[in-house]
């Protein structure tokens, strides 16, 4: 009962629904407004093979549906939902299978970035398949290592999706303070404009988007703007209406709690909303 209430209150806004058909319907809605979907099947940190196998099968079905329905949609997978905690070679095999199948069906595959302790393995697995144009990887500006990661990815002409980071980080490894992560975002974005031919600016920070629009005029690079479903949707629409390439990250599936929790933490008005939910004194 409480679950259902919470699901409807918080998750419904950010998550397309439980099934592939829900993700396809949400993607079609975006396509009607000239936006592309980035579809993610929810789930992470799996230690059981059957959950990983279900995830791989679901992505395969999703790719088929995207192709069959001529939907403008990419997919975004997490390495820990493909079995990294069971074994790196197991996760690599699953990722390769999805990338090869998606490539045959002309569907683009993003690799999400998770907690800092999985970054090296995620990059290693990404690099082993980073040929051609149908794969891309997320880089987080709250990590100090990200500039060095971008330098090595520039040699592969990789597709990058730049984000601030959602998992939390210590000051030894990164910038726990949002203002510092934002400053580093500007530095990394500048590097992208100078050294990459195409990339995705994934943020709801309007100042950052404004700077990116100015830099694009100067450097003439292929830039896509990306936002999460349910956050600043009107702004995403207005960017698309002005002729910009815009993508929206569309999660679906049953495992909605970790994702919704991250969004809830970031909700700037969370305290106000939480207060309004408390019984009045
Ligand atoms: C397409 C896409 C893919 C992503 N993939 C990854 C990934 O693979 N790995 C990863 O670690 N992170 C990922 N993220 C999440 C990202 O790291 C940030 O946590 C998230 O985007 C919020 O940061 P921000 O850049 O919008 O900046 P912030 O400074 O956090 O927010 C800027 C402004 O946006 C608005 N806003 C932000 N979040 C919310 C919210 N939940 N509700 C209401 N308003 C909000 C607020 O007005 C806020 O002031 C992704 C984000 C996007 C858009």
Short mmCIF file of C-alpha atoms and ligand atoms in Angstrom, two decimals:
data_model
loop_
_atom_site.label_atom_id
_atom_site.label_comp_id
_atom_site.label_asym_id
_atom_site.label_seq_id
_atom_site.Cartn_x
_atom_site.Cartn_y
_atom_site.Cartn_z
CA UNK A 1 0.00 0.00 0.00
CA UNK A 2 2.77 2.40 1.05
CA UNK A 3 4.82 1.14 -1.90
CA UNK A 4 2.04 1.87 -4.35
CA UNK A 5 1.53 5.33 -2.85
CA UNK A 6 5.24 6.17 -3.05
CA UNK A 7 5.48 4.74 -6.54
CA UNK A 8 2.65 6.89 -7.78
CA UNK A 9 3.80 9.98 -5.93
CA UNK A 10 7.48 9.96 -6.89
CA UNK A 11 8.37 7.35 -9.44
CA UNK A 12 5.50 7.85 -11.90
CA UNK A 13 6.86 11.21 -12.92
CA UNK A 14 10.36 9.93 -13.67
CA UNK A 15 9.70 6.36 -14.87
CA UNK A 16 7.79 5.38 -18.01
CA UNK A 17 6.18 2.26 -16.49
CA UNK A 18 6.99 -1.39 -15.93
CA UNK A 19 7.01 -2.83 -19.44
CA UNK A 20 8.84 -2.48 -22.76
CA UNK A 21 5.54 -1.29 -24.25
CA UNK A 22 5.53 1.61 -21.72
CA UNK A 23 9.07 2.61 -22.74
CA UNK A 24 8.16 2.44 -26.43
CA UNK A 25 5.03 4.56 -25.88
CA UNK A 26 7.04 7.17 -23.93
CA UNK A 27 9.69 7.18 -26.67
CA UNK A 28 7.05 7.71 -29.36
CA UNK A 29 5.68 10.67 -27.39
CA UNK A 30 9.17 12.21 -27.39
CA UNK A 31 9.62 11.46 -31.10
CA UNK A 32 6.42 13.39 -31.88
CA UNK A 33 8.19 16.45 -30.41
CA UNK A 34 11.40 15.74 -32.38
CA UNK A 35 13.24 14.35 -29.36
CA UNK A 36 15.11 11.04 -29.10
CA UNK A 37 14.67 8.65 -26.18
CA UNK A 38 17.53 7.03 -24.25
CA UNK A 39 15.84 3.97 -22.76
CA UNK A 40 17.18 2.31 -19.62
CA UNK A 41 15.85 -0.91 -18.07
CA UNK A 42 16.03 -0.27 -14.32
CA UNK A 43 18.22 -2.48 -12.13
CA UNK A 44 21.78 -2.43 -10.81
CA UNK A 45 24.35 -4.14 -8.57
CA UNK A 46 23.15 -7.64 -9.44
CA UNK A 47 24.86 -10.59 -7.81
CA UNK A 48 22.48 -13.24 -9.19
CA UNK A 49 22.94 -14.63 -12.70
CA UNK A 50 19.21 -15.02 -13.34
CA UNK A 51 18.60 -11.28 -12.85
CA UNK A 52 21.44 -10.49 -15.26
CA UNK A 53 20.08 -12.94 -17.84
CA UNK A 54 16.60 -11.42 -17.56
CA UNK A 55 18.17 -7.97 -18.08
CA UNK A 56 20.14 -9.05 -21.17
CA UNK A 57 17.00 -10.66 -22.67
CA UNK A 58 14.96 -7.54 -21.93
CA UNK A 59 17.49 -5.30 -23.71
CA UNK A 60 17.48 -7.67 -26.73
CA UNK A 61 13.66 -7.51 -26.88
CA UNK A 62 13.79 -3.74 -26.45
CA UNK A 63 16.23 -3.38 -29.36
CA UNK A 64 13.92 -5.53 -31.54
CA UNK A 65 10.91 -3.38 -30.63
CA UNK A 66 12.81 -0.15 -31.33
CA UNK A 67 13.83 -1.46 -34.76
CA UNK A 68 10.41 -2.97 -35.58
CA UNK A 69 8.56 0.20 -34.58
CA UNK A 70 11.06 2.56 -36.27
CA UNK A 71 11.29 4.40 -32.95
CA UNK A 72 14.00 7.04 -32.50
CA UNK A 73 15.51 5.56 -29.37
CA UNK A 74 18.90 4.60 -28.00
CA UNK A 75 19.49 2.27 -25.05
CA UNK A 76 21.57 2.88 -21.93
CA UNK A 77 22.87 -0.03 -19.86
CA UNK A 78 24.59 -0.28 -16.49
CA UNK A 79 27.62 -2.55 -16.18
CA UNK A 80 26.53 -3.81 -12.73
CA UNK A 81 23.18 -4.90 -14.16
CA UNK A 82 25.13 -6.90 -16.76
CA UNK A 83 27.00 -8.84 -14.08
CA UNK A 84 30.15 -6.90 -13.09
CA UNK A 85 29.75 -8.06 -9.47
CA UNK A 86 29.68 -11.67 -10.68
CA UNK A 87 32.77 -11.24 -12.88
CA UNK A 88 34.33 -8.75 -15.27
CA UNK A 89 34.52 -11.18 -18.19
CA UNK A 90 30.88 -12.20 -17.63
CA UNK A 91 29.80 -8.52 -17.75
CA UNK A 92 32.02 -7.90 -20.77
CA UNK A 93 30.47 -10.85 -22.63
CA UNK A 94 26.94 -9.60 -21.90
CA UNK A 95 27.80 -6.02 -22.91
CA UNK A 96 29.42 -7.24 -26.16
CA UNK A 97 26.37 -9.34 -26.98
CA UNK A 98 24.05 -6.36 -26.53
CA UNK A 99 26.34 -4.00 -28.51
CA UNK A 100 26.68 -6.46 -31.42
CA UNK A 101 22.95 -7.14 -31.54
CA UNK A 102 22.14 -3.42 -31.30
CA UNK A 103 24.66 -2.61 -34.03
CA UNK A 104 23.01 -5.11 -36.40
CA UNK A 105 19.70 -3.36 -35.65
CA UNK A 106 21.19 0.15 -35.88
CA UNK A 107 20.45 1.00 -32.27
CA UNK A 108 22.93 3.12 -30.28
CA UNK A 109 24.15 1.78 -26.89
CA UNK A 110 25.19 4.05 -24.01
CA UNK A 111 27.05 2.81 -20.96
CA UNK A 112 25.85 4.56 -17.79
CA UNK A 113 28.47 5.45 -15.15
CA UNK A 114 27.84 4.19 -11.60
CA UNK A 115 29.68 4.51 -8.26
CA UNK A 116 33.36 5.50 -8.42
CA UNK A 117 34.63 1.99 -7.60
CA UNK A 118 33.18 0.67 -10.90
CA UNK A 119 34.53 3.45 -13.14
CA UNK A 120 37.81 1.74 -14.17
CA UNK A 121 36.09 -1.54 -15.08
CA UNK A 122 33.31 0.31 -16.93
CA UNK A 123 35.88 2.22 -19.00
CA UNK A 124 37.91 -0.92 -19.69
CA UNK A 125 34.85 -2.80 -20.93
CA UNK A 126 33.69 0.20 -22.96
CA UNK A 127 37.10 0.59 -24.63
CA UNK A 128 37.16 -3.07 -25.64
CA UNK A 129 34.12 -2.37 -27.90
CA UNK A 130 34.52 1.34 -28.62
CA UNK A 131 34.81 1.03 -32.36
CA UNK A 132 32.37 2.60 -34.76
CA UNK A 133 29.70 5.07 -33.90
CA UNK A 134 27.09 2.99 -32.11
CA UNK A 135 28.44 3.16 -28.56
CA UNK A 136 28.95 5.94 -26.03
CA UNK A 137 29.90 6.34 -22.37
CA UNK A 138 28.89 8.62 -19.53
CA UNK A 139 31.59 10.70 -17.76
CA UNK A 140 30.95 12.38 -14.38
CA UNK A 141 32.29 15.86 -13.59
CA UNK A 142 32.26 15.19 -9.82
CA UNK A 143 35.26 12.86 -10.26
CA UNK A 144 38.80 14.27 -10.32
CA UNK A 145 39.95 11.50 -12.70
CA UNK A 146 37.47 12.50 -15.44
CA UNK A 147 39.82 14.84 -17.32
CA UNK A 148 42.39 12.09 -17.65
CA UNK A 149 39.62 9.67 -18.75
CA UNK A 150 38.46 12.15 -21.40
CA UNK A 151 42.02 12.50 -22.70
CA UNK A 152 42.30 8.76 -23.23
CA UNK A 153 38.79 8.53 -24.75
CA UNK A 154 39.59 11.34 -27.21
CA UNK A 155 42.12 8.98 -28.86
CA UNK A 156 39.22 6.62 -29.65
CA UNK A 157 36.96 9.45 -30.88
CA UNK A 158 34.40 8.04 -28.41
CA UNK A 159 30.88 9.38 -27.92
CA UNK A 160 30.70 11.06 -24.53
CA UNK A 161 27.69 11.96 -22.39
CA UNK A 162 28.86 14.46 -19.78
CA UNK A 163 26.96 14.56 -16.45
CA UNK A 164 27.68 15.98 -12.98
CA UNK A 165 27.26 12.58 -11.26
CA UNK A 166 24.51 11.05 -9.17
CA UNK A 167 26.13 8.59 -6.77
CA UNK A 168 28.04 10.69 -4.27
CA UNK A 169 31.78 10.97 -3.93
CA UNK A 170 34.43 11.70 -1.28
CA UNK A 171 36.75 14.72 -1.46
CA UNK A 172 39.74 12.41 -1.92
CA UNK A 173 38.35 11.27 -5.25
CA UNK A 174 36.18 14.13 -6.36
CA UNK A 175 34.02 17.14 -5.66
CA UNK A 176 31.26 16.37 -3.15
CA UNK A 177 30.14 20.00 -3.32
CA UNK A 178 27.77 20.62 -6.26
CA UNK A 179 29.30 24.03 -7.03
CA UNK A 180 32.74 22.42 -7.48
CA UNK A 181 31.31 19.64 -9.66
CA UNK A 182 29.68 22.37 -11.77
CA UNK A 183 33.02 24.22 -12.12
CA UNK A 184 34.68 21.01 -13.25
CA UNK A 185 31.78 20.39 -15.66
CA UNK A 186 32.70 23.68 -17.38
CA UNK A 187 36.36 22.61 -17.67
CA UNK A 188 35.46 19.19 -19.10
CA UNK A 189 32.89 20.69 -21.47
CA UNK A 190 35.53 23.07 -22.79
CA UNK A 191 37.79 20.06 -23.43
CA UNK A 192 34.96 18.29 -25.28
CA UNK A 193 34.44 21.30 -27.55
CA UNK A 194 38.17 21.46 -28.32
CA UNK A 195 38.95 17.75 -28.76
CA UNK A 196 35.79 15.80 -29.67
CA UNK A 197 33.66 16.02 -32.78
CA UNK A 198 30.33 15.08 -31.18
CA UNK A 199 29.07 14.69 -27.60
CA UNK A 200 26.08 14.97 -25.30
CA UNK A 201 25.62 17.66 -22.66
CA UNK A 202 23.39 15.91 -20.10
CA UNK A 203 22.20 18.38 -17.47
CA UNK A 204 19.24 20.44 -16.30
CA UNK A 205 21.53 23.30 -15.31
CA UNK A 206 20.38 26.18 -17.52
CA UNK A 207 23.63 28.17 -17.08
CA UNK A 208 25.65 25.20 -18.31
CA UNK A 209 23.32 24.74 -21.30
CA UNK A 210 23.60 28.44 -22.10
CA UNK A 211 27.41 28.23 -22.10
CA UNK A 212 27.26 25.12 -24.32
CA UNK A 213 25.03 26.95 -26.82
CA UNK A 214 27.60 29.78 -26.98
CA UNK A 215 30.56 27.38 -27.36
CA UNK A 216 28.75 25.52 -30.12
CA UNK A 217 28.58 28.71 -32.17
CA UNK A 218 32.34 29.12 -31.84
CA UNK A 219 33.46 25.50 -32.34
CA UNK A 220 30.70 24.21 -34.67
CA UNK A 221 30.54 20.74 -33.03
CA UNK A 222 27.70 18.19 -33.08
CA UNK A 223 26.08 18.67 -29.66
CA UNK A 224 23.07 16.83 -28.23
CA UNK A 225 21.36 18.11 -25.08
CA UNK A 226 19.96 15.43 -22.77
CA UNK A 227 17.69 15.53 -19.75
CA UNK A 228 15.97 13.01 -17.52
CA UNK A 229 12.30 12.19 -18.00
CA UNK A 230 10.12 14.36 -15.77
CA UNK A 231 12.72 17.06 -15.05
CA UNK A 232 12.57 20.43 -16.85
CA UNK A 233 10.52 18.76 -19.62
CA UNK A 234 9.23 22.12 -20.88
CA UNK A 235 12.76 23.37 -21.27
CA UNK A 236 13.78 20.21 -23.20
CA UNK A 237 10.81 20.77 -25.50
CA UNK A 238 11.70 24.42 -26.07
CA UNK A 239 15.31 23.45 -26.93
CA UNK A 240 14.00 20.92 -29.46
CA UNK A 241 11.57 23.45 -30.94
CA UNK A 242 14.52 25.79 -31.55
CA UNK A 243 16.11 23.07 -33.71
CA UNK A 244 18.59 21.60 -31.20
CA UNK A 245 19.19 17.83 -30.92
CA UNK A 246 17.55 16.78 -27.66
CA UNK A 247 17.39 13.38 -25.96
CA UNK A 248 15.45 12.33 -22.90
CA UNK A 249 16.52 9.47 -20.60
CA UNK A 250 13.53 7.16 -20.13
CA UNK A 251 13.84 4.48 -17.41
CA UNK A 252 11.33 1.63 -17.19
CA UNK A 253 10.95 -1.58 -15.19
CA UNK A 254 10.11 -2.73 -11.70
CA UNK A 255 13.30 -1.80 -9.85
CA UNK A 256 12.39 1.84 -9.47
CA UNK A 257 13.62 2.51 -5.90
CA UNK A 258 17.40 3.27 -6.31
CA UNK A 259 16.79 5.48 -9.35
CA UNK A 260 13.91 7.38 -7.72
CA UNK A 261 15.93 7.80 -4.54
CA UNK A 262 18.73 9.51 -6.51
CA UNK A 263 16.23 11.84 -8.20
CA UNK A 264 14.56 12.58 -4.88
CA UNK A 265 17.90 13.56 -3.32
CA UNK A 266 18.49 15.98 -6.16
CA UNK A 267 15.06 17.49 -6.05
CA UNK A 268 15.85 21.01 -4.95
CA UNK A 269 12.44 21.44 -3.35
CA UNK A 270 12.59 18.11 -1.56
CA UNK A 271 12.59 19.63 1.92
CA UNK A 272 9.51 21.70 1.18
CA UNK A 273 7.68 18.71 -0.24
CA UNK A 274 8.71 16.44 2.61
CA UNK A 275 7.47 19.04 5.08
CA UNK A 276 4.14 19.29 3.32
CA UNK A 277 3.74 15.49 3.64
CA UNK A 278 4.17 15.55 7.40
CA UNK A 279 1.03 15.69 9.53
CA UNK A 280 0.30 19.23 10.74
CA UNK A 281 1.03 19.90 14.42
C1 LIG B 1 20.55 12.07 -19.88
C2 LIG B 1 21.18 11.89 -18.55
C3 LIG B 1 21.89 10.74 -18.27
C4 LIG B 1 22.50 10.58 -17.02
N1 LIG B 1 23.28 9.48 -16.79
C5 LIG B 1 23.97 9.39 -15.64
C6 LIG B 1 24.89 8.35 -15.41
O1 LIG B 1 25.07 7.45 -16.24
N2 LIG B 1 25.59 8.34 -14.25
C7 LIG B 1 25.42 9.32 -13.27
O2 LIG B 1 26.10 9.29 -12.24
N3 LIG B 1 24.52 10.29 -13.46
C8 LIG B 1 23.80 10.35 -14.60
N4 LIG B 1 22.90 11.37 -14.78
C9 LIG B 1 22.49 12.20 -13.61
C10 LIG B 1 23.42 13.37 -13.39
O3 LIG B 1 24.68 12.93 -12.95
C11 LIG B 1 22.85 14.32 -12.34
O4 LIG B 1 22.74 13.63 -11.15
C12 LIG B 1 21.50 14.92 -12.69
O5 LIG B 1 21.45 15.22 -14.05
C13 LIG B 1 21.28 16.25 -11.92
O6 LIG B 1 22.36 17.11 -12.17
P1 LIG B 1 22.28 18.43 -13.08
O7 LIG B 1 23.38 18.36 -14.09
O8 LIG B 1 20.94 18.59 -13.64
O9 LIG B 1 22.72 19.57 -12.12
P2 LIG B 1 22.18 20.00 -10.69
O10 LIG B 1 23.09 21.09 -10.26
O11 LIG B 1 22.04 18.83 -9.79
O12 LIG B 1 20.74 20.56 -11.02
C14 LIG B 1 20.55 21.73 -11.80
C15 LIG B 1 19.10 22.14 -11.65
O13 LIG B 1 18.25 21.17 -12.29
C16 LIG B 1 17.07 20.96 -11.54
N5 LIG B 1 17.01 19.57 -11.08
C17 LIG B 1 18.03 18.68 -11.04
N6 LIG B 1 17.57 17.49 -10.57
C18 LIG B 1 16.26 17.65 -10.30
C19 LIG B 1 15.22 16.80 -9.79
N7 LIG B 1 15.44 15.54 -9.45
N8 LIG B 1 13.97 17.31 -9.66
C20 LIG B 1 13.71 18.60 -9.98
N9 LIG B 1 14.65 19.48 -10.47
C21 LIG B 1 15.90 18.99 -10.63
C22 LIG B 1 17.12 21.90 -10.33
O14 LIG B 1 16.48 23.09 -10.68
C23 LIG B 1 18.61 22.16 -10.19
O15 LIG B 1 18.88 23.39 -9.57
C24 LIG B 1 22.32 11.58 -16.03
C25 LIG B 1 21.61 12.73 -16.32
C26 LIG B 1 21.06 12.91 -17.55
C27 LIG B 1 20.33 14.19 -17.82
#
